[in-house]
PDB file of C-alpha atoms in Angstrom:
ATOM      1  CA  MET A  21       0.129   0.009  -0.126  1.00 86.00           C
ATOM      2  CA  LEU A  22       1.059   2.959  -0.671  1.00 93.00           C
ATOM      3  CA  PRO A  23       1.714   5.627   1.792  1.00 94.00           C
ATOM      4  CA  LYS A  24       0.270   8.519   2.407  1.00 96.00           C
ATOM      5  CA  VAL A  25       2.522  11.608   2.603  1.00 96.00           C
ATOM      6  CA  TYR A  26       1.559  14.910   4.030  1.00 97.00           C
ATOM      7  CA  PHE A  27       3.426  17.326   3.257  1.00 97.00           C
ATOM      8  CA  VAL A  28       3.723  20.959   5.855  1.00 97.00           C
ATOM      9  CA  ILE A  29       4.093  23.724   4.511  1.00 96.00           C
ATOM     10  CA  PRO A  30       4.407  26.983   7.712  1.00 95.00           C
ATOM     11  CA  CYS A  31       3.468  30.691   5.714  1.00 95.00           C
ATOM     12  CA  TYR A  32       4.174  34.081   7.240  1.00 94.00           C
ATOM     13  CA  ASN A  33       3.515  37.025   4.476  1.00 92.00           C
ATOM     14  CA  GLU A  34       4.106  34.513   1.660  1.00 92.00           C
ATOM     15  CA  GLU A  35       1.636  36.628  -0.782  1.00 92.00           C
ATOM     16  CA  GLU A  36       4.939  37.475  -3.255  1.00 91.00           C
ATOM     17  CA  MET A  37       6.549  32.839  -3.078  1.00 92.00           C
ATOM     18  CA  LEU A  38       3.180  31.401  -2.597  1.00 94.00           C
ATOM     19  CA  PRO A  39       1.540  31.334  -6.622  1.00 94.00           C
ATOM     20  CA  TYR A  40       4.929  30.119  -7.802  1.00 94.00           C
ATOM     21  CA  THR A  41       4.966  27.523  -4.384  1.00 94.00           C
ATOM     22  CA  ILE A  42       2.104  26.233  -4.373  1.00 95.00           C
ATOM     23  CA  GLU A  43       1.896  25.141  -8.979  1.00 94.00           C
ATOM     24  CA  LYS A  44       5.518  23.489  -7.728  1.00 94.00           C
ATOM     25  CA  MET A  45       4.467  21.938  -5.286  1.00 95.00           C
ATOM     26  CA  LEU A  46       1.277  20.327  -7.181  1.00 95.00           C
ATOM     27  CA  GLN A  47       3.640  19.891  -9.914  1.00 95.00           C
ATOM     28  CA  LYS A  48       6.061  17.459  -8.026  1.00 96.00           C
ATOM     29  CA  PHE A  49       2.782  16.176  -6.394  1.00 96.00           C
ATOM     30  CA  ASP A  50       1.232  14.405  -9.776  1.00 95.00           C
ATOM     31  CA  ASP A  51       4.559  13.081  -9.949  1.00 95.00           C
ATOM     32  CA  LEU A  52       4.909  11.189  -7.470  1.00 96.00           C
ATOM     33  CA  LEU A  53       2.307   9.934  -7.940  1.00 95.00           C
ATOM     34  CA  LYS A  54       2.728   9.103 -11.453  1.00 95.00           C
ATOM     35  CA  LYS A  55       6.138   7.653  -9.700  1.00 95.00           C
ATOM     36  CA  GLY A  56       4.312   5.354  -7.788  1.00 94.00           C
ATOM     37  CA  LEU A  57       5.278   6.527  -4.656  1.00 95.00           C
ATOM     38  CA  ILE A  58       2.825   8.595  -2.635  1.00 95.00           C
ATOM     39  CA  SER A  59      -0.911   7.811  -2.513  1.00 95.00           C
ATOM     40  CA  GLU A  60      -4.151   9.644  -4.449  1.00 94.00           C
ATOM     41  CA  ASN A  61      -5.143  10.806  -0.102  1.00 94.00           C
ATOM     42  CA  SER A  62      -0.982  12.223   0.264  1.00 95.00           C
ATOM     43  CA  ARG A  63      -1.853  16.393   1.107  1.00 96.00           C
ATOM     44  CA  ILE A  64      -0.206  19.442   1.312  1.00 96.00           C
ATOM     45  CA  ILE A  65      -0.870  21.688   4.700  1.00 97.00           C
ATOM     46  CA  PHE A  66      -0.580  25.573   4.188  1.00 97.00           C
ATOM     47  CA  VAL A  67      -0.607  27.239   7.528  1.00 96.00           C
ATOM     48  CA  ASP A  68      -0.680  30.473   7.531  1.00 96.00           C
ATOM     49  CA  ASP A  69       0.824  31.947  10.649  1.00 94.00           C
ATOM     50  CA  GLY A  70      -0.880  35.357  11.451  1.00 92.00           C
ATOM     51  CA  SER A  71      -0.007  35.918   7.763  1.00 93.00           C
ATOM     52  CA  LYS A  72      -0.789  40.730   7.203  1.00 93.00           C
ATOM     53  CA  ASP A  73      -0.852  40.028   4.116  1.00 91.00           C
ATOM     54  CA  LYS A  74      -3.330  37.492   1.075  1.00 93.00           C
ATOM     55  CA  THR A  75      -1.039  34.432   1.995  1.00 95.00           C
ATOM     56  CA  TRP A  76      -4.309  33.295   3.502  1.00 95.00           C
ATOM     57  CA  GLN A  77      -7.120  34.041   0.416  1.00 95.00           C
ATOM     58  CA  LEU A  78      -4.151  32.636  -1.609  1.00 95.00           C
ATOM     59  CA  ILE A  79      -3.896  29.422   0.692  1.00 95.00           C
ATOM     60  CA  LYS A  80      -7.898  28.794   0.610  1.00 94.00           C
ATOM     61  CA  GLU A  81      -8.012  29.646  -3.075  1.00 93.00           C
ATOM     62  CA  ALA A  82      -5.754  26.683  -3.421  1.00 94.00           C
ATOM     63  CA  THR A  83      -7.714  24.283  -1.157  1.00 93.00           C
ATOM     64  CA  LYS A  84     -10.327  24.163  -4.570  1.00 92.00           C
ATOM     65  CA  ASP A  85      -8.039  21.539  -4.546  1.00 92.00           C
ATOM     66  CA  ILE A  86      -8.842  18.535  -2.859  1.00 92.00           C
ATOM     67  CA  LYS A  87      -4.558  18.120  -2.549  1.00 94.00           C
ATOM     68  CA  PHE A  88      -4.789  20.689  -0.279  1.00 95.00           C
ATOM     69  CA  VAL A  89      -5.703  22.204   3.022  1.00 95.00           C
ATOM     70  CA  GLY A  90      -5.414  24.870   5.025  1.00 95.00           C
ATOM     71  CA  VAL A  91      -4.848  25.947   8.213  1.00 96.00           C
ATOM     72  CA  LYS A  92      -5.385  29.470   9.806  1.00 96.00           C
ATOM     73  CA  LEU A  93      -3.708  30.245  13.318  1.00 96.00           C
ATOM     74  CA  SER A  94      -5.402  33.115  15.162  1.00 93.00           C
ATOM     75  CA  ARG A  95      -2.008  34.921  14.956  1.00 92.00           C
ATOM     76  CA  ASN A  96       1.585  35.291  14.528  1.00 92.00           C
ATOM     77  CA  CYS A  97       2.924  32.691  16.755  1.00 90.00           C
ATOM     78  CA  GLY A  98       6.360  31.600  15.046  1.00 89.00           C
ATOM     79  CA  HIS A  99       7.993  29.179  12.515  1.00 90.00           C
ATOM     80  CA  GLN A 100       8.274  25.998  15.483  1.00 91.00           C
ATOM     81  CA  ASN A 101       5.174  26.845  17.023  1.00 92.00           C
ATOM     82  CA  ALA A 102       3.524  26.866  13.404  1.00 94.00           C
ATOM     83  CA  LEU A 103       5.437  23.302  12.061  1.00 95.00           C
ATOM     84  CA  MET A 104       3.574  21.854  15.210  1.00 94.00           C
ATOM     85  CA  ALA A 105       0.065  23.100  14.229  1.00 94.00           C
ATOM     86  CA  GLY A 106       0.678  21.511  10.489  1.00 95.00           C
ATOM     87  CA  MET A 107       1.886  18.068  11.362  1.00 95.00           C
ATOM     88  CA  SER A 108      -0.396  18.060  14.322  1.00 95.00           C
ATOM     89  CA  TYR A 109      -3.236  18.184  11.730  1.00 95.00           C
ATOM     90  CA  ALA A 110      -0.862  15.368   9.239  1.00 95.00           C
ATOM     91  CA  LEU A 111      -0.694  12.925  12.665  1.00 95.00           C
ATOM     92  CA  LYS A 112      -4.670  12.508  12.207  1.00 93.00           C
ATOM     93  CA  PHE A 113      -4.309  11.399   8.811  1.00 94.00           C
ATOM     94  CA  CYS A 114      -0.979  10.625   7.253  1.00 95.00           C
ATOM     95  CA  ASP A 115       1.835   7.835   7.198  1.00 96.00           C
ATOM     96  CA  CYS A 116       4.285  10.346   7.515  1.00 96.00           C
ATOM     97  CA  ALA A 117       4.444  13.748   7.197  1.00 97.00           C
ATOM     98  CA  ILE A 118       7.034  15.747   5.157  1.00 97.00           C
ATOM     99  CA  THR A 119       8.294  19.412   6.816  1.00 96.00           C
ATOM    100  CA  LEU A 120       9.712  22.627   3.923  1.00 95.00           C
ATOM    101  CA  ASP A 121       9.876  26.594   3.641  1.00 93.00           C
ATOM    102  CA  ALA A 122       7.896  27.677   1.780  1.00 92.00           C
ATOM    103  CA  ASP A 123      10.489  29.497  -0.392  1.00 90.00           C
ATOM    104  CA  LEU A 124      11.446  25.858  -1.996  1.00 89.00           C
ATOM    105  CA  GLN A 125      15.109  27.030  -1.387  1.00 88.00           C
ATOM    106  CA  ASP A 126      15.420  23.402  -0.161  1.00 89.00           C
ATOM    107  CA  ASP A 127      15.820  21.955  -3.365  1.00 91.00           C
ATOM    108  CA  ILE A 128      12.011  19.502  -3.666  1.00 93.00           C
ATOM    109  CA  ASN A 129      13.690  16.863  -5.749  1.00 93.00           C
ATOM    110  CA  VAL A 130      15.208  15.164  -3.003  1.00 94.00           C
ATOM    111  CA  ILE A 131      11.538  14.460  -1.688  1.00 95.00           C
ATOM    112  CA  ASP A 132      11.600  10.759  -3.866  1.00 95.00           C
ATOM    113  CA  GLU A 133      14.795  10.213  -2.066  1.00 95.00           C
ATOM    114  CA  PHE A 134      12.891  11.164   1.603  1.00 96.00           C
ATOM    115  CA  ILE A 135       9.936   8.844   1.092  1.00 96.00           C
ATOM    116  CA  LYS A 136      12.233   5.431  -0.510  1.00 95.00           C
ATOM    117  CA  LYS A 137      13.838   6.044   3.119  1.00 96.00           C
ATOM    118  CA  PHE A 138      11.152   6.185   4.842  1.00 96.00           C
ATOM    119  CA  GLU A 139       9.994   2.653   2.373  1.00 95.00           C
ATOM    120  CA  GLU A 140      13.642   1.508   3.518  1.00 95.00           C
ATOM    121  CA  GLY A 141      11.999   1.317   7.119  1.00 94.00           C
ATOM    122  CA  TYR A 142      13.718   5.021   8.925  1.00 96.00           C
ATOM    123  CA  ASP A 143      11.630   6.899  11.006  1.00 96.00           C
ATOM    124  CA  VAL A 144      13.285  10.390  10.754  1.00 96.00           C
ATOM    125  CA  VAL A 145      14.566  11.472   7.207  1.00 96.00           C
ATOM    126  CA  TYR A 146      17.532  14.756   7.964  1.00 95.00           C
ATOM    127  CA  GLY A 147      17.300  17.013   5.082  1.00 93.00           C
ATOM    128  CA  VAL A 148      20.913  18.333   4.830  1.00 91.00           C
ATOM    129  CA  ARG A 149      23.153  20.853   2.455  1.00 87.00           C
ATOM    130  CA  SER A 150      25.380  19.594   0.808  1.00 81.00           C
ATOM    131  CA  SER A 151      27.642  23.248   0.914  1.00 75.00           C
ATOM    132  CA  ARG A 152      27.090  26.512   1.441  1.00 66.00           C
ATOM    133  CA  LYS A 153      28.687  28.236  -1.491  1.00 67.00           C
ATOM    134  CA  THR A 154      25.141  29.928  -2.729  1.00 63.00           C
ATOM    135  CA  ASP A 155      25.754  31.761   1.227  1.00 65.00           C
ATOM    136  CA  THR A 156      28.080  35.288   1.599  1.00 66.00           C
ATOM    137  CA  PHE A 157      31.130  34.638   4.282  1.00 69.00           C
ATOM    138  CA  PHE A 158      29.141  36.715   6.821  1.00 68.00           C
ATOM    139  CA  LYS A 159      26.100  33.443   6.175  1.00 69.00           C
ATOM    140  CA  ARG A 160      28.845  30.824   5.871  1.00 71.00           C
ATOM    141  CA  PHE A 161      30.646  32.525   9.154  1.00 72.00           C
ATOM    142  CA  THR A 162      27.120  32.729  10.890  1.00 71.00           C
ATOM    143  CA  ALA A 163      25.975  29.514  10.550  1.00 69.00           C
ATOM    144  CA  GLN A 164      28.753  26.937  10.443  1.00 73.00           C
ATOM    145  CA  SER A 165      29.687  28.505  14.585  1.00 75.00           C
ATOM    146  CA  PHE A 166      25.919  28.561  15.154  1.00 71.00           C
ATOM    147  CA  TYR A 167      26.082  24.680  14.668  1.00 73.00           C
ATOM    148  CA  LYS A 168      29.496  24.867  16.598  1.00 75.00           C
ATOM    149  CA  LEU A 169      28.614  26.261  19.502  1.00 72.00           C
ATOM    150  CA  MET A 170      25.405  24.088  19.971  1.00 72.00           C
ATOM    151  CA  ARG A 171      27.355  21.327  20.664  1.00 73.00           C
ATOM    152  CA  ALA A 172      30.083  22.822  22.340  1.00 73.00           C
ATOM    153  CA  PHE A 173      27.263  23.424  24.870  1.00 69.00           C
ATOM    154  CA  GLY A 174      26.497  19.529  23.993  1.00 70.00           C
ATOM    155  CA  VAL A 175      23.221  20.153  22.266  1.00 71.00           C
ATOM    156  CA  GLU A 176      22.591  17.085  19.703  1.00 76.00           C
ATOM    157  CA  ILE A 177      22.129  18.719  16.602  1.00 80.00           C
ATOM    158  CA  VAL A 178      22.703  17.633  12.933  1.00 82.00           C
ATOM    159  CA  TYR A 179      24.812  19.838  10.428  1.00 80.00           C
ATOM    160  CA  ASN A 180      23.576  21.868   8.624  1.00 80.00           C
ATOM    161  CA  HIS A 181      20.032  20.617   8.918  1.00 84.00           C
ATOM    162  CA  ALA A 182      17.608  23.666   8.814  1.00 81.00           C
ATOM    163  CA  ASP A 183      13.457  22.272   9.284  1.00 88.00           C
ATOM    164  CA  TYR A 184      13.541  19.838   6.203  1.00 94.00           C
ATOM    165  CA  ARG A 185      13.138  16.454   6.956  1.00 95.00           C
ATOM    166  CA  LEU A 186      10.428  13.486   7.007  1.00 97.00           C
ATOM    167  CA  LEU A 187       8.886  11.651  10.686  1.00 97.00           C
ATOM    168  CA  SER A 188       7.064   8.168  10.487  1.00 96.00           C
ATOM    169  CA  LYS A 189       3.676   8.828  12.252  1.00 96.00           C
ATOM    170  CA  LYS A 190       5.726   6.863  14.685  1.00 96.00           C
ATOM    171  CA  ALA A 191       7.763   9.211  15.440  1.00 96.00           C
ATOM    172  CA  LEU A 192       5.174  12.248  15.158  1.00 96.00           C
ATOM    173  CA  GLU A 193       3.785  10.443  17.591  1.00 95.00           C
ATOM    174  CA  PHE A 194       6.303  10.403  20.303  1.00 95.00           C
ATOM    175  CA  LEU A 195       7.141  14.335  19.139  1.00 94.00           C
ATOM    176  CA  MET A 196       4.165  14.956  20.671  1.00 93.00           C
ATOM    177  CA  GLN A 197       4.946  13.755  23.985  1.00 91.00           C
ATOM    178  CA  PHE A 198       7.112  16.736  24.757  1.00 88.00           C
ATOM    179  CA  GLU A 199       5.270  19.187  25.919  1.00 82.00           C
ATOM    180  CA  GLU A 200       7.650  22.418  25.720  1.00 81.00           C
ATOM    181  CA  ARG A 201       6.552  25.818  25.228  1.00 77.00           C
ATOM    182  CA  ASN A 202       9.873  27.176  24.309  1.00 77.00           C
ATOM    183  CA  LEU A 203      10.223  24.954  20.747  1.00 82.00           C
ATOM    184  CA  PHE A 204      13.747  24.158  19.468  1.00 82.00           C
ATOM    185  CA  LEU A 205      12.739  21.384  16.892  1.00 88.00           C
ATOM    186  CA  ARG A 206      16.456  20.807  16.064  1.00 86.00           C
ATOM    187  CA  GLY A 207      16.668  19.984  18.947  1.00 83.00           C
ATOM    188  CA  ILE A 208      13.962  18.298  20.293  1.00 87.00           C
ATOM    189  CA  ILE A 209      13.657  15.710  16.919  1.00 91.00           C
ATOM    190  CA  PRO A 210      16.769  13.417  17.723  1.00 89.00           C
ATOM    191  CA  LEU A 211      15.611  12.810  21.353  1.00 88.00           C
ATOM    192  CA  ILE A 212      13.036  11.276  19.733  1.00 90.00           C
ATOM    193  CA  GLY A 213      15.911   8.323  19.432  1.00 86.00           C
ATOM    194  CA  LEU A 214      14.314   6.198  16.437  1.00 92.00           C
ATOM    195  CA  LYS A 215      15.883   4.874  13.293  1.00 94.00           C
ATOM    196  CA  SER A 216      16.964   7.897  10.917  1.00 94.00           C
ATOM    197  CA  THR A 217      19.302   8.990   8.135  1.00 95.00           C
ATOM    198  CA  ILE A 218      20.803  11.716   5.729  1.00 94.00           C
ATOM    199  CA  VAL A 219      19.144  12.702   2.271  1.00 94.00           C
ATOM    200  CA  TYR A 220      22.126  14.982   1.183  1.00 93.00           C
ATOM    201  CA  TYR A 221      20.562  18.330  -0.617  1.00 91.00           C
ATOM    202  CA  GLU A 222      21.589  21.655  -2.867  1.00 87.00           C
ATOM    203  CA  ARG A 223      20.224  24.566  -1.463  1.00 81.00           C
ATOM    204  CA  GLN A 224      18.544  27.014  -4.171  1.00 76.00           C
ATOM    205  CA  GLU A 225      17.806  30.941  -3.766  1.00 72.00           C
ATOM    206  CA  ARG A 226      14.834  32.223  -2.961  1.00 61.00           C
ATOM    207  CA  ILE A 227      12.314  33.512  -6.228  1.00 63.00           C
ATOM    208  CA  ALA A 228      10.565  36.059  -4.382  1.00 59.00           C
ATOM    209  CA  GLY A 229       9.773  37.393  -1.664  1.00 54.00           C
ATOM    210  CA  LYS A 230      12.329  38.123   2.319  1.00 60.00           C
ATOM    211  CA  THR A 231      14.065  35.895   4.576  1.00 58.00           C
ATOM    212  CA  LYS A 232      11.969  35.540   7.359  1.00 53.00           C
ATOM    213  CA  TYR A 233      14.725  34.356   9.320  1.00 55.00           C
ATOM    214  CA  PRO A 234      17.561  37.830   8.601  1.00 58.00           C
ATOM    215  CA  LEU A 235      20.153  38.217  11.378  1.00 57.00           C
ATOM    216  CA  LYS A 236      18.481  39.510  14.382  1.00 63.00           C
ATOM    217  CA  LYS A 237      15.961  36.039  14.615  1.00 60.00           C
ATOM    218  CA  MET A 238      18.620  33.912  14.230  1.00 62.00           C
ATOM    219  CA  LEU A 239      20.462  35.271  16.337  1.00 64.00           C
ATOM    220  CA  SER A 240      17.517  35.305  18.470  1.00 65.00           C
ATOM    221  CA  PHE A 241      16.804  31.401  17.390  1.00 61.00           C
ATOM    222  CA  ALA A 242      20.278  30.900  18.002  1.00 63.00           C
ATOM    223  CA  PHE A 243      20.137  31.907  21.946  1.00 64.00           C
ATOM    224  CA  GLU A 244      16.762  30.289  22.311  1.00 66.00           C
ATOM    225  CA  GLY A 245      18.289  26.360  21.174  1.00 63.00           C
ATOM    226  CA  ILE A 246      21.646  26.441  23.855  1.00 63.00           C
ATOM    227  CA  THR A 247      18.931  28.161  26.598  1.00 63.00           C
ATOM    228  CA  SER A 248      16.413  26.021  25.528  1.00 65.00           C
ATOM    229  CA  PHE A 249      18.978  22.683  25.962  1.00 61.00           C
ATOM    230  CA  SER A 250      21.899  23.279  27.916  1.00 63.00           C
ATOM    231  CA  VAL A 251      22.885  24.891  31.482  1.00 61.00           C
ATOM    232  CA  LYS A 252      26.161  25.250  30.112  1.00 68.00           C
ATOM    233  CA  PRO A 253      25.928  28.579  30.265  1.00 70.00           C
ATOM    234  CA  ILE A 254      24.713  28.888  33.443  1.00 69.00           C
ATOM    235  CA  LYS A 255      27.830  26.616  34.259  1.00 69.00           C
ATOM    236  CA  TYR A 256      30.212  28.646  32.506  1.00 72.00           C
ATOM    237  CA  ILE A 257      29.457  32.165  34.305  1.00 71.00           C
ATOM    238  CA  THR A 258      30.075  30.003  37.181  1.00 69.00           C
ATOM    239  CA  PHE A 259      32.911  29.231  36.397  1.00 73.00           C
ATOM    240  CA  ALA A 260      33.565  32.956  35.877  1.00 72.00           C
ATOM    241  CA  GLY A 261      32.507  34.656  38.919  1.00 70.00           C
ATOM    242  CA  PHE A 262      34.984  31.351  41.104  1.00 70.00           C
ATOM    243  CA  LEU A 263      38.067  32.705  37.991  1.00 72.00           C
ATOM    244  CA  MET A 264      37.642  36.677  38.931  1.00 70.00           C
ATOM    245  CA  PHE A 265      36.762  35.517  42.563  1.00 65.00           C
ATOM    246  CA  LEU A 266      40.101  34.051  42.901  1.00 68.00           C
ATOM    247  CA  LEU A 267      41.670  36.995  40.784  1.00 71.00           C
ATOM    248  CA  SER A 268      40.095  39.646  43.560  1.00 67.00           C
ATOM    249  CA  ILE A 269      42.494  37.022  46.437  1.00 67.00           C
ATOM    250  CA  ALA A 270      46.243  37.402  44.045  1.00 72.00           C
ATOM    251  CA  ILE A 271      45.161  41.569  43.622  1.00 68.00           C
ATOM    252  CA  LEU A 272      43.894  41.443  47.874  1.00 65.00           C
ATOM    253  CA  ILE A 273      47.344  40.281  48.394  1.00 72.00           C
ATOM    254  CA  TYR A 274      49.002  41.876  46.073  1.00 68.00           C
ATOM    255  CA  ALA A 275      48.213  45.123  47.927  1.00 65.00           C
ATOM    256  CA  ILE A 276      48.915  44.342  50.905  1.00 67.00           C
ATOM    257  CA  VAL A 277      51.950  43.485  50.230  1.00 71.00           C
ATOM    258  CA  GLN A 278      52.368  47.046  48.296  1.00 66.00           C
ATOM    259  CA  LYS A 279      50.661  48.962  51.423  1.00 64.00           C
ATOM    260  CA  ILE A 280      53.649  46.842  53.527  1.00 71.00           C
ATOM    261  CA  ARG A 281      56.382  47.392  51.513  1.00 70.00           C
ATOM    262  CA  GLY A 282      55.467  51.612  51.259  1.00 66.00           C
ATOM    263  CA  GLN A 283      54.879  51.534  47.056  1.00 61.00           C
ATOM    264  CA  ALA A 284      50.586  51.822  47.363  1.00 55.00           C
ATOM    265  CA  ILE A 285      50.341  54.635  44.803  1.00 58.00           C
ATOM    266  CA  ALA A 286      46.748  55.719  44.794  1.00 60.00           C
ATOM    267  CA  GLY A 287      45.289  55.703  41.830  1.00 57.00           C
ATOM    268  CA  TRP A 288      41.634  55.263  39.785  1.00 48.00           C
ATOM    269  CA  THR A 289      42.226  53.394  36.901  1.00 51.00           C
ATOM    270  CA  SER A 290      43.081  49.930  38.167  1.00 63.00           C
ATOM    271  CA  LEU A 291      39.406  50.172  40.740  1.00 67.00           C
ATOM    272  CA  THR A 292      37.602  51.847  37.627  1.00 56.00           C
ATOM    273  CA  ILE A 293      38.063  49.014  35.612  1.00 59.00           C
ATOM    274  CA  SER A 294      37.464  46.743  38.111  1.00 69.00           C
ATOM    275  CA  ILE A 295      34.610  47.484  39.127  1.00 70.00           C
ATOM    276  CA  TRP A 296      33.319  48.496  36.340  1.00 61.00           C
ATOM    277  CA  PHE A 297      34.339  44.542  35.075  1.00 68.00           C
ATOM    278  CA  ILE A 298      32.588  42.836  37.625  1.00 73.00           C
ATOM    279  CA  GLY A 299      29.941  45.092  37.212  1.00 70.00           C
ATOM    280  CA  GLY A 300      29.625  43.527  33.734  1.00 66.00           C
ATOM    281  CA  LEU A 301      30.076  40.378  34.697  1.00 72.00           C
ATOM    282  CA  GLN A 302      27.827  40.235  37.384  1.00 76.00           C
ATOM    283  CA  LEU A 303      24.941  41.547  34.712  1.00 68.00           C
ATOM    284  CA  VAL A 304      25.837  40.034  32.262  1.00 72.00           C
ATOM    285  CA  ALA A 305      25.014  36.836  34.967  1.00 76.00           C
ATOM    286  CA  LEU A 306      21.749  37.995  36.306  1.00 77.00           C
ATOM    287  CA  GLY A 307      20.589  38.427  32.893  1.00 71.00           C
ATOM    288  CA  LEU A 308      21.429  34.444  32.192  1.00 74.00           C
ATOM    289  CA  ILE A 309      19.374  33.260  34.533  1.00 78.00           C
ATOM    290  CA  GLY A 310      16.678  36.140  34.176  1.00 74.00           C
ATOM    291  CA  GLU A 311      16.989  33.822  30.368  1.00 72.00           C
ATOM    292  CA  TYR A 312      15.947  30.809  31.942  1.00 75.00           C
ATOM    293  CA  ILE A 313      13.557  31.711  34.793  1.00 77.00           C
ATOM    294  CA  GLY A 314      12.080  33.448  31.917  1.00 72.00           C
ATOM    295  CA  LYS A 315      12.071  29.736  29.767  1.00 72.00           C
ATOM    296  CA  ILE A 316      10.438  28.489  33.181  1.00 76.00           C
ATOM    297  CA  TYR A 317       8.102  31.119  33.614  1.00 70.00           C
ATOM    298  CA  LYS A 318       6.232  29.891  29.945  1.00 71.00           C
ATOM    299  CA  GLU A 319       6.831  25.842  30.641  1.00 71.00           C
ATOM    300  CA  VAL A 320       4.870  26.617  34.156  1.00 75.00           C
ATOM    301  CA  LYS A 321       1.647  28.265  32.286  1.00 71.00           C
ATOM    302  CA  ARG A 322       1.763  26.438  30.344  1.00 75.00           C
ATOM    303  CA  ARG A 323      -0.620  27.991  27.525  1.00 76.00           C
ATOM    304  CA  PRO A 324      -0.527  26.915  23.966  1.00 82.00           C
ATOM    305  CA  LEU A 325       1.237  26.446  21.713  1.00 82.00           C
ATOM    306  CA  TYR A 326      -1.277  27.726  19.045  1.00 86.00           C
ATOM    307  CA  LEU A 327      -4.585  28.247  18.470  1.00 90.00           C
ATOM    308  CA  ILE A 328      -6.418  27.083  14.805  1.00 91.00           C
ATOM    309  CA  GLU A 329      -8.765  30.479  13.354  1.00 91.00           C
ATOM    310  CA  GLU A 330     -10.129  28.063  10.879  1.00 92.00           C
ATOM    311  CA  ILE A 331      -8.880  24.541   8.285  1.00 92.00           C
ATOM    312  CA  ALA A 332      -9.945  25.353   4.473  1.00 90.00           C
ATOM    313  CA  LYS A 333     -10.066  22.404   2.958  1.00 84.00           C
ATOM    314  CA  ASP A 334     -12.103  20.890   0.264  1.00 69.00           C
ATOM    315  CA  GLU A 335     -15.536  20.616   0.787  1.00 56.00           C
ATOM    316  CA  HIS A 336     -15.894  17.200  -0.499  1.00 48.00           C
ATOM    317  CA  GLU A 337     -13.414  15.550   1.877  1.00 51.00           C
TER     318      GLU A 337
END
């Protein structure tokens, strides 16, 4: 029996890109049907993450074709939460789900390989970029630094993998048992522990619209990932504080010896530098601890990750 594959595509202000995405995904869907890789009951889910443009209107128009389903969130909940909304919907009907971004920079031609790996018994198939030659030096440097930093902090993450992946029904069921409010799917999914593999692909250029992950958002995303999966930053701050304590004792001994020798020179430079350095370290430590406390605050409140305002699909389905 052919697998029912649900494609989950989060969208935020993608009115420029969406007509192209709909056309290409429809072509790919038909191609997969002809090759006998997916069931006719497979679907393409567009999740509107609180867009302010005509994204939802375009999605509703597309759902006149039975192959498409639209899920509209009540507000902008963020990329990770939009993915969860789409996967939660897909879980009710699919054998496996494939997540990808609306800009189609992730090569959809390797979807065939994803499905073949699923048929071979893999529950998780990661789409991994084979190179970053299309990136600018700055983008390449920051991205590689991100993955290395995550691993240095003990976060299990697949190198050069974003959110282009296939998850079996079992993997989706396991994923739904993770109840974090602070979602970082790239770190959560490896924790599922089911049989997994990698498919490499070349990332394409964006055809239209603007990236939804500028530098500020990327830095925030990286910080979210680190603080959601590792307490090492607090340990490093504790270690730095211990070193400062030892250094202060050494300076105290040095000052006493100089005082006894009568060589003490009154000055404000060293004192000012010490105050600013120690004060800055304390503020960093307090801010970092506050970040973790803030995450605990969000987790304890147990607010929903998303609220679905509307679901659009062919009324004859």
